[in-house]
Short mmCIF file of C-alpha atoms and ligand atoms in Angstrom, two decimals:
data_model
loop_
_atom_site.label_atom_id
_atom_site.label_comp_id
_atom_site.label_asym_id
_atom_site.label_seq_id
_atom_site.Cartn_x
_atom_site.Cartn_y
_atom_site.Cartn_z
CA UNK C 527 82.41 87.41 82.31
CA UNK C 528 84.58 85.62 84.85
CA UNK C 529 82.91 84.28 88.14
CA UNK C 530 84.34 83.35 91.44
CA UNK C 531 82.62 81.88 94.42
CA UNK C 532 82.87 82.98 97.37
CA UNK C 533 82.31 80.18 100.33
CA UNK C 534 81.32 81.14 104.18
CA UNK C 535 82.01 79.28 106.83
CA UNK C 536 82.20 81.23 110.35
CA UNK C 537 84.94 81.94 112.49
CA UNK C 538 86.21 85.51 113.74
CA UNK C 539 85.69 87.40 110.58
CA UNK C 540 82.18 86.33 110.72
CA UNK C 541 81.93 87.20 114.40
CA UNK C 542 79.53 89.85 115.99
CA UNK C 543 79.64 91.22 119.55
CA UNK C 544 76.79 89.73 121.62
CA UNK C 545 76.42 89.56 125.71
CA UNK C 546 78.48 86.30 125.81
CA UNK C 547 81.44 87.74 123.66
CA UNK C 548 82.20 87.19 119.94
CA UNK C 549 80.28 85.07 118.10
CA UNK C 550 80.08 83.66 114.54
CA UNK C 551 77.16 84.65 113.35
CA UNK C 552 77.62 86.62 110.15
CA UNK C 553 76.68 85.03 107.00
CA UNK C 554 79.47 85.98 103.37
CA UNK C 555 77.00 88.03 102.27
CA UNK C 556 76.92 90.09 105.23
CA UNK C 557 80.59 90.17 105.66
CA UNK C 558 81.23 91.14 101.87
CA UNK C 559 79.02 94.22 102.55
CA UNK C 560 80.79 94.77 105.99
CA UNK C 561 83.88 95.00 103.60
CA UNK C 562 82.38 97.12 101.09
CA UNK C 563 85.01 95.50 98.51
CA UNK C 564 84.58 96.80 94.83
CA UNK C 565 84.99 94.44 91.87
CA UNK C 566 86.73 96.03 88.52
CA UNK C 567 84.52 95.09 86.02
CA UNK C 568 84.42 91.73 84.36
CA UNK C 569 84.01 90.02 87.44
CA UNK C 570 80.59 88.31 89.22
CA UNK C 571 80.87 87.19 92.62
CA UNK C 572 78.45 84.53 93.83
CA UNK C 573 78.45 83.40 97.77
CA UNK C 574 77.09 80.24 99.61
CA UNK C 575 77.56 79.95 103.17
CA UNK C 576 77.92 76.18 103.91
CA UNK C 577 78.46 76.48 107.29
CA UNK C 578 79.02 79.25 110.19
CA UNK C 579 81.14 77.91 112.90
CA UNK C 580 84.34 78.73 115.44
CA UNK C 581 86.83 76.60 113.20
CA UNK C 582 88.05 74.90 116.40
CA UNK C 583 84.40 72.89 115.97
CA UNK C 584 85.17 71.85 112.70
CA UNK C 585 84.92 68.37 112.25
CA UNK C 586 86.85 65.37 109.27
CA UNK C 587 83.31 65.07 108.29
CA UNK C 588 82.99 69.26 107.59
CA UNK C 589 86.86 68.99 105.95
CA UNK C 590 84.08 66.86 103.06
CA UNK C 591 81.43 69.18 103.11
CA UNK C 592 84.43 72.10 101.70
CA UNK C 593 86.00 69.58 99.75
CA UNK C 594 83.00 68.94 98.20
CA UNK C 595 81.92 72.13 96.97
CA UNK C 596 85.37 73.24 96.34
CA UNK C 597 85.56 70.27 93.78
CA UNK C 598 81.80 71.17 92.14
CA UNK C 599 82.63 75.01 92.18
CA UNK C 600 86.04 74.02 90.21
CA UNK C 601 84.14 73.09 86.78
CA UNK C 602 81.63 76.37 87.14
CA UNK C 603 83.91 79.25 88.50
CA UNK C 604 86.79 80.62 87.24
CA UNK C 605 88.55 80.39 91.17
CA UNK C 606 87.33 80.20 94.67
CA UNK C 607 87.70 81.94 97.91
CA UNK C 608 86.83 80.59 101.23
CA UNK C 609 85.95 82.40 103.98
CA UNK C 610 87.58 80.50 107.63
CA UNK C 611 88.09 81.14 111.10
CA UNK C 612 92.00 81.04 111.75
CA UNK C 613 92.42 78.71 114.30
CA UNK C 614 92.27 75.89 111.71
CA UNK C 615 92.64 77.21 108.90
CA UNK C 616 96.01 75.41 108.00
CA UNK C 617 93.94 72.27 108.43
CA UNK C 618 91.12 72.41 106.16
CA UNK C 619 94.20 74.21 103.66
CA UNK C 620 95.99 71.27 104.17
CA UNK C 621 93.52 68.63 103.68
CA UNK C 622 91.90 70.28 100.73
CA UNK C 623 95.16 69.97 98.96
CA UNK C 624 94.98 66.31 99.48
CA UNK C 625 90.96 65.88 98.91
CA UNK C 626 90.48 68.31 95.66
CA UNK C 627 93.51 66.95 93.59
CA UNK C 628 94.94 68.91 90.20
CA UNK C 629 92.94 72.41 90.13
CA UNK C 630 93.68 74.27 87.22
CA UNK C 631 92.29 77.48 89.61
CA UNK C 632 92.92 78.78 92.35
CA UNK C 633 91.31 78.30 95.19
CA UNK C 634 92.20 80.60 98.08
CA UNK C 635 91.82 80.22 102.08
CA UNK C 636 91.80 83.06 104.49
CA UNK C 637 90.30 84.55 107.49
CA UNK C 638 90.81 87.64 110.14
CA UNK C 639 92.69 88.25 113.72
CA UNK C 640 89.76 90.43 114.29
CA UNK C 641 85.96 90.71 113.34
CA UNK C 642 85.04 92.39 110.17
CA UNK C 643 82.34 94.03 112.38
CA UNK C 644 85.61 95.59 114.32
CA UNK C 645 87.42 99.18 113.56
CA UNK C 646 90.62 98.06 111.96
CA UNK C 647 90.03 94.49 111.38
CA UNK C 648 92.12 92.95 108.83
CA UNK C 649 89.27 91.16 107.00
CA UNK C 650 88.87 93.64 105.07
CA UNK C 651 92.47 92.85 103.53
CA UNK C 652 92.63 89.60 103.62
CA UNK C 653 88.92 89.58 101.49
CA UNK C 654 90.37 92.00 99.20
CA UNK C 655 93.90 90.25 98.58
CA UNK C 656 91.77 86.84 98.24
CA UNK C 657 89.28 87.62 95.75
CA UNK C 658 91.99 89.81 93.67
CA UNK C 659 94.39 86.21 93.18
CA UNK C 660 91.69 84.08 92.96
CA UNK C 661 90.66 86.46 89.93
CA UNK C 662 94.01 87.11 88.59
CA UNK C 663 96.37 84.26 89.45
CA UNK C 664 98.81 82.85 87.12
CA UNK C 665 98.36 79.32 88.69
CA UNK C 666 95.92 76.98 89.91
CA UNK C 667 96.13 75.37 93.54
CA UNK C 668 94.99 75.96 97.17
CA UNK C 669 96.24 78.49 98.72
CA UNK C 670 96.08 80.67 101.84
CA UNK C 671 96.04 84.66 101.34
CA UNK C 672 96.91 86.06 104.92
CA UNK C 673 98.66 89.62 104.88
CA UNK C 674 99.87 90.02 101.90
CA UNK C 675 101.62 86.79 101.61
CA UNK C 676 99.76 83.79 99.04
CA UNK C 677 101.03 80.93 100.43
CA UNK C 678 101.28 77.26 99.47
CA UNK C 679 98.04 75.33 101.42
CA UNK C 680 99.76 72.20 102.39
CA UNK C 681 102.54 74.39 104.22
CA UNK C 682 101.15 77.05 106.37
CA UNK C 683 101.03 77.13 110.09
CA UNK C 684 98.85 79.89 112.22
CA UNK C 685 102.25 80.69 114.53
CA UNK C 686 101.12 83.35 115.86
CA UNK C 687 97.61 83.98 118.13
CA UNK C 688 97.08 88.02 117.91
CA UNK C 689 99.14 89.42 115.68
CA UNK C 690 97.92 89.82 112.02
CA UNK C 691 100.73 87.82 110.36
CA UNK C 692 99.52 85.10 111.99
CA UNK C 693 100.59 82.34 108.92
CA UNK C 694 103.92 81.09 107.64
CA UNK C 695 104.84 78.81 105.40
CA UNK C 696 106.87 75.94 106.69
CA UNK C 697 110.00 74.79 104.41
CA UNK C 698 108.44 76.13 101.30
CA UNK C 699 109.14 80.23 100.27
CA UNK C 700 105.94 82.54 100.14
CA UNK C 701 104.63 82.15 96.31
CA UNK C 702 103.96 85.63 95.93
CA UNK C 703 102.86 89.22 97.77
CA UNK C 704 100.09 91.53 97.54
CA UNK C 705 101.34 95.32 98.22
CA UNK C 706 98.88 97.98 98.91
CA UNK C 707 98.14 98.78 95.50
CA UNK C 708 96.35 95.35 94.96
CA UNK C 709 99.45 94.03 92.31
CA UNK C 710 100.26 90.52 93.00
CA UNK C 711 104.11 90.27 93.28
CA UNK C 712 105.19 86.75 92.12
CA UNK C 713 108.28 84.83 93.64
CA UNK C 714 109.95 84.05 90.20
CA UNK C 715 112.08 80.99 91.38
CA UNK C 716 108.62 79.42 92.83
CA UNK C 717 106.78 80.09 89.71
CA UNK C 718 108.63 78.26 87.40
CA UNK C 719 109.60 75.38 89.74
CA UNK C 720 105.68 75.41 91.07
CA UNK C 721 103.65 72.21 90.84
CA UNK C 722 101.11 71.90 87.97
CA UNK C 723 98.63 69.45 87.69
CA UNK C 724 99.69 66.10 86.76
CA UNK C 725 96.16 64.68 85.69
CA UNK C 726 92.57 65.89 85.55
CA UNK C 727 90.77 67.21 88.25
CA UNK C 728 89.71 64.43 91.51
CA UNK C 729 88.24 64.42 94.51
CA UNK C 730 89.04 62.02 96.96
CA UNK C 731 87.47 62.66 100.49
CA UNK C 732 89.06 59.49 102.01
CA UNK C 733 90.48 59.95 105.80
CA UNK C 734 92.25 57.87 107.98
CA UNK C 735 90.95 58.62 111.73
CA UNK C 736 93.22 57.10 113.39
CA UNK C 737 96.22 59.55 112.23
CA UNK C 738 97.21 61.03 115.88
CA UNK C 739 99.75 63.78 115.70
CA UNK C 740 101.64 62.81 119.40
CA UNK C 741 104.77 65.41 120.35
CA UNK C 742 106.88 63.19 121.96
CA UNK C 743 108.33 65.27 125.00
CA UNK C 744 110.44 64.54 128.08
CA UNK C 745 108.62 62.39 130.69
CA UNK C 746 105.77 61.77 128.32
CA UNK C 747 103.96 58.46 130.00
CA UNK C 748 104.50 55.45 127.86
CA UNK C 749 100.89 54.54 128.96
CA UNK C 750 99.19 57.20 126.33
CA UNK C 751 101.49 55.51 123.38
CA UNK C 752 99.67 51.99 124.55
CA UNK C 753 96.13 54.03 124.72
CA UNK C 754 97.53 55.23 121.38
CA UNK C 755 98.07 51.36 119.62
CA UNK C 756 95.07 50.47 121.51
CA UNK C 757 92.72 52.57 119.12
CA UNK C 758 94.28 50.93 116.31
CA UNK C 759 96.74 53.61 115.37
CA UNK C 760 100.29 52.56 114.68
CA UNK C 761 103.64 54.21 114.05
CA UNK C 762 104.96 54.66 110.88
CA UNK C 763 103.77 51.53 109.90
CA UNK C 764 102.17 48.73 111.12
CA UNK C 765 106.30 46.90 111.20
CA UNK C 766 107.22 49.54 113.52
CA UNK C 767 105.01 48.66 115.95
CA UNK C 768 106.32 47.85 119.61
N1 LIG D 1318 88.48 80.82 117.15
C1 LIG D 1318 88.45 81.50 115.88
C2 LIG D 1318 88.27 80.44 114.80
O1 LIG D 1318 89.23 79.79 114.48
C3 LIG D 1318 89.68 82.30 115.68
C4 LIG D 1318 89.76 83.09 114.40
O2 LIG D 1318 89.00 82.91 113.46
O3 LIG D 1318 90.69 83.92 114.30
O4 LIG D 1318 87.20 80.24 114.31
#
């Protein structure tokens, strides 16, 4: 029998009204039920929430924590499906790709616009287009499932803050579709030319802090460049510096 795990970690999909607005509160278990998704045989789903947080909270140090069990689930499930609020999604996709090196599996990000708790929320999907490529996919990787559309982890951006195709993949075509009938649609040219492994499975949590993304922009004041060097983070490399 195959198994996939099924990983919680907050953000709208878990969310629940309460006084103060929406908050992350439901646990995967809870928000599998909300779903009420229905496995073809052949398949066993087991869940761990490892954390249950608004995603803008989440921390290098929780980026570990994923990587971690991401890398341990690898050897004892067949793929992997994480459960993430959208507002960084693309980076805990993006730095998974870099700290869980050459899965075999899949392992598949995704998340909702609106509360699985919510009439018409999209979690119900985005769960069901998740767990059905992490069962069924022809490659292994990290990807993110969002509408329909499996993209490459180390690509996506959330570009858009209400509507539910919220992801795209930057530079690098889709790698397949999920229509309603729950068949996975490859992109042939990305298939073949697609990445495989190119050693044995790794994890290597290592960060840099002092990466700074800065948008350079008209007028920007030279001062926060020198507040910039001054906590030891250089440009390009430590020549360039000025
Ligand atoms: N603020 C939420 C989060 O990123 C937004 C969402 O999940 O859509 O956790």
């Amino acid at each position: 029998m195959k198994k996939i795990l099924v990983l919680g970690t907050g953000g709208t999909i878990a969310s629940v009204k309460t006084e103060e607005g929406f908050k992350s509160s439901l646990d995967i278990n809870e928000i599998l039920r909300h779903a009420g998704i229905k496995l073809h045989n052949g398949y066993e789903i087991h869940t761990k929430n490892i954390l249950n947080i608004d995603s803008t909270l989440i921390q290098p140090e929780d980026w570990e924590i994923i990587a971690k069990e991401v890398y341990s689930g690898l050897r004892d499930y067949d793929g992997i499906v994480i459960s993430h609020g959208t507002d960084t999604l693309a980076y805990t996709s993006s730095m998974l790709s870099f700290m869980v090196q050459n899965p075999t599996k899949p392992v598949v990000i995704t998340g909702a616009m609106k509360p699985i708790t919510e009439p018409g929320s999209d979690a119900v999907k985005n769960l069901r287009d998740s767990l059905l490529f992490a069962m069924e996919a022809k490659i292994g990787g990290i990807f993110v499932v969002f509408n329909g559309k499996v993209m490459n982890g180390c690509r996506v951006s959330k570009i858009n803050s209400v509507d539910v195709d919220a992801f795209k993949s930057i530079n690098y075509p889709d790698i397949a579709y999920i229509d309603e009938g729950g068949q996975i649609k490859y992109n042939a040219n990305i298939l073949d030319s697609y990445s495989r492994p190119r050693g044995s499975l790794k994890l290597d949590t290592q960060y840099d802090p002092r990466v700074f993304v800065l948008k350079l922009i008209p007028g920007l004041d030279s001062r926060v460049i020198d507040g910039l060097l001054d906590m030891g983070c250089f440009i390009g490399s430590d020549k360039w510096n000025f």
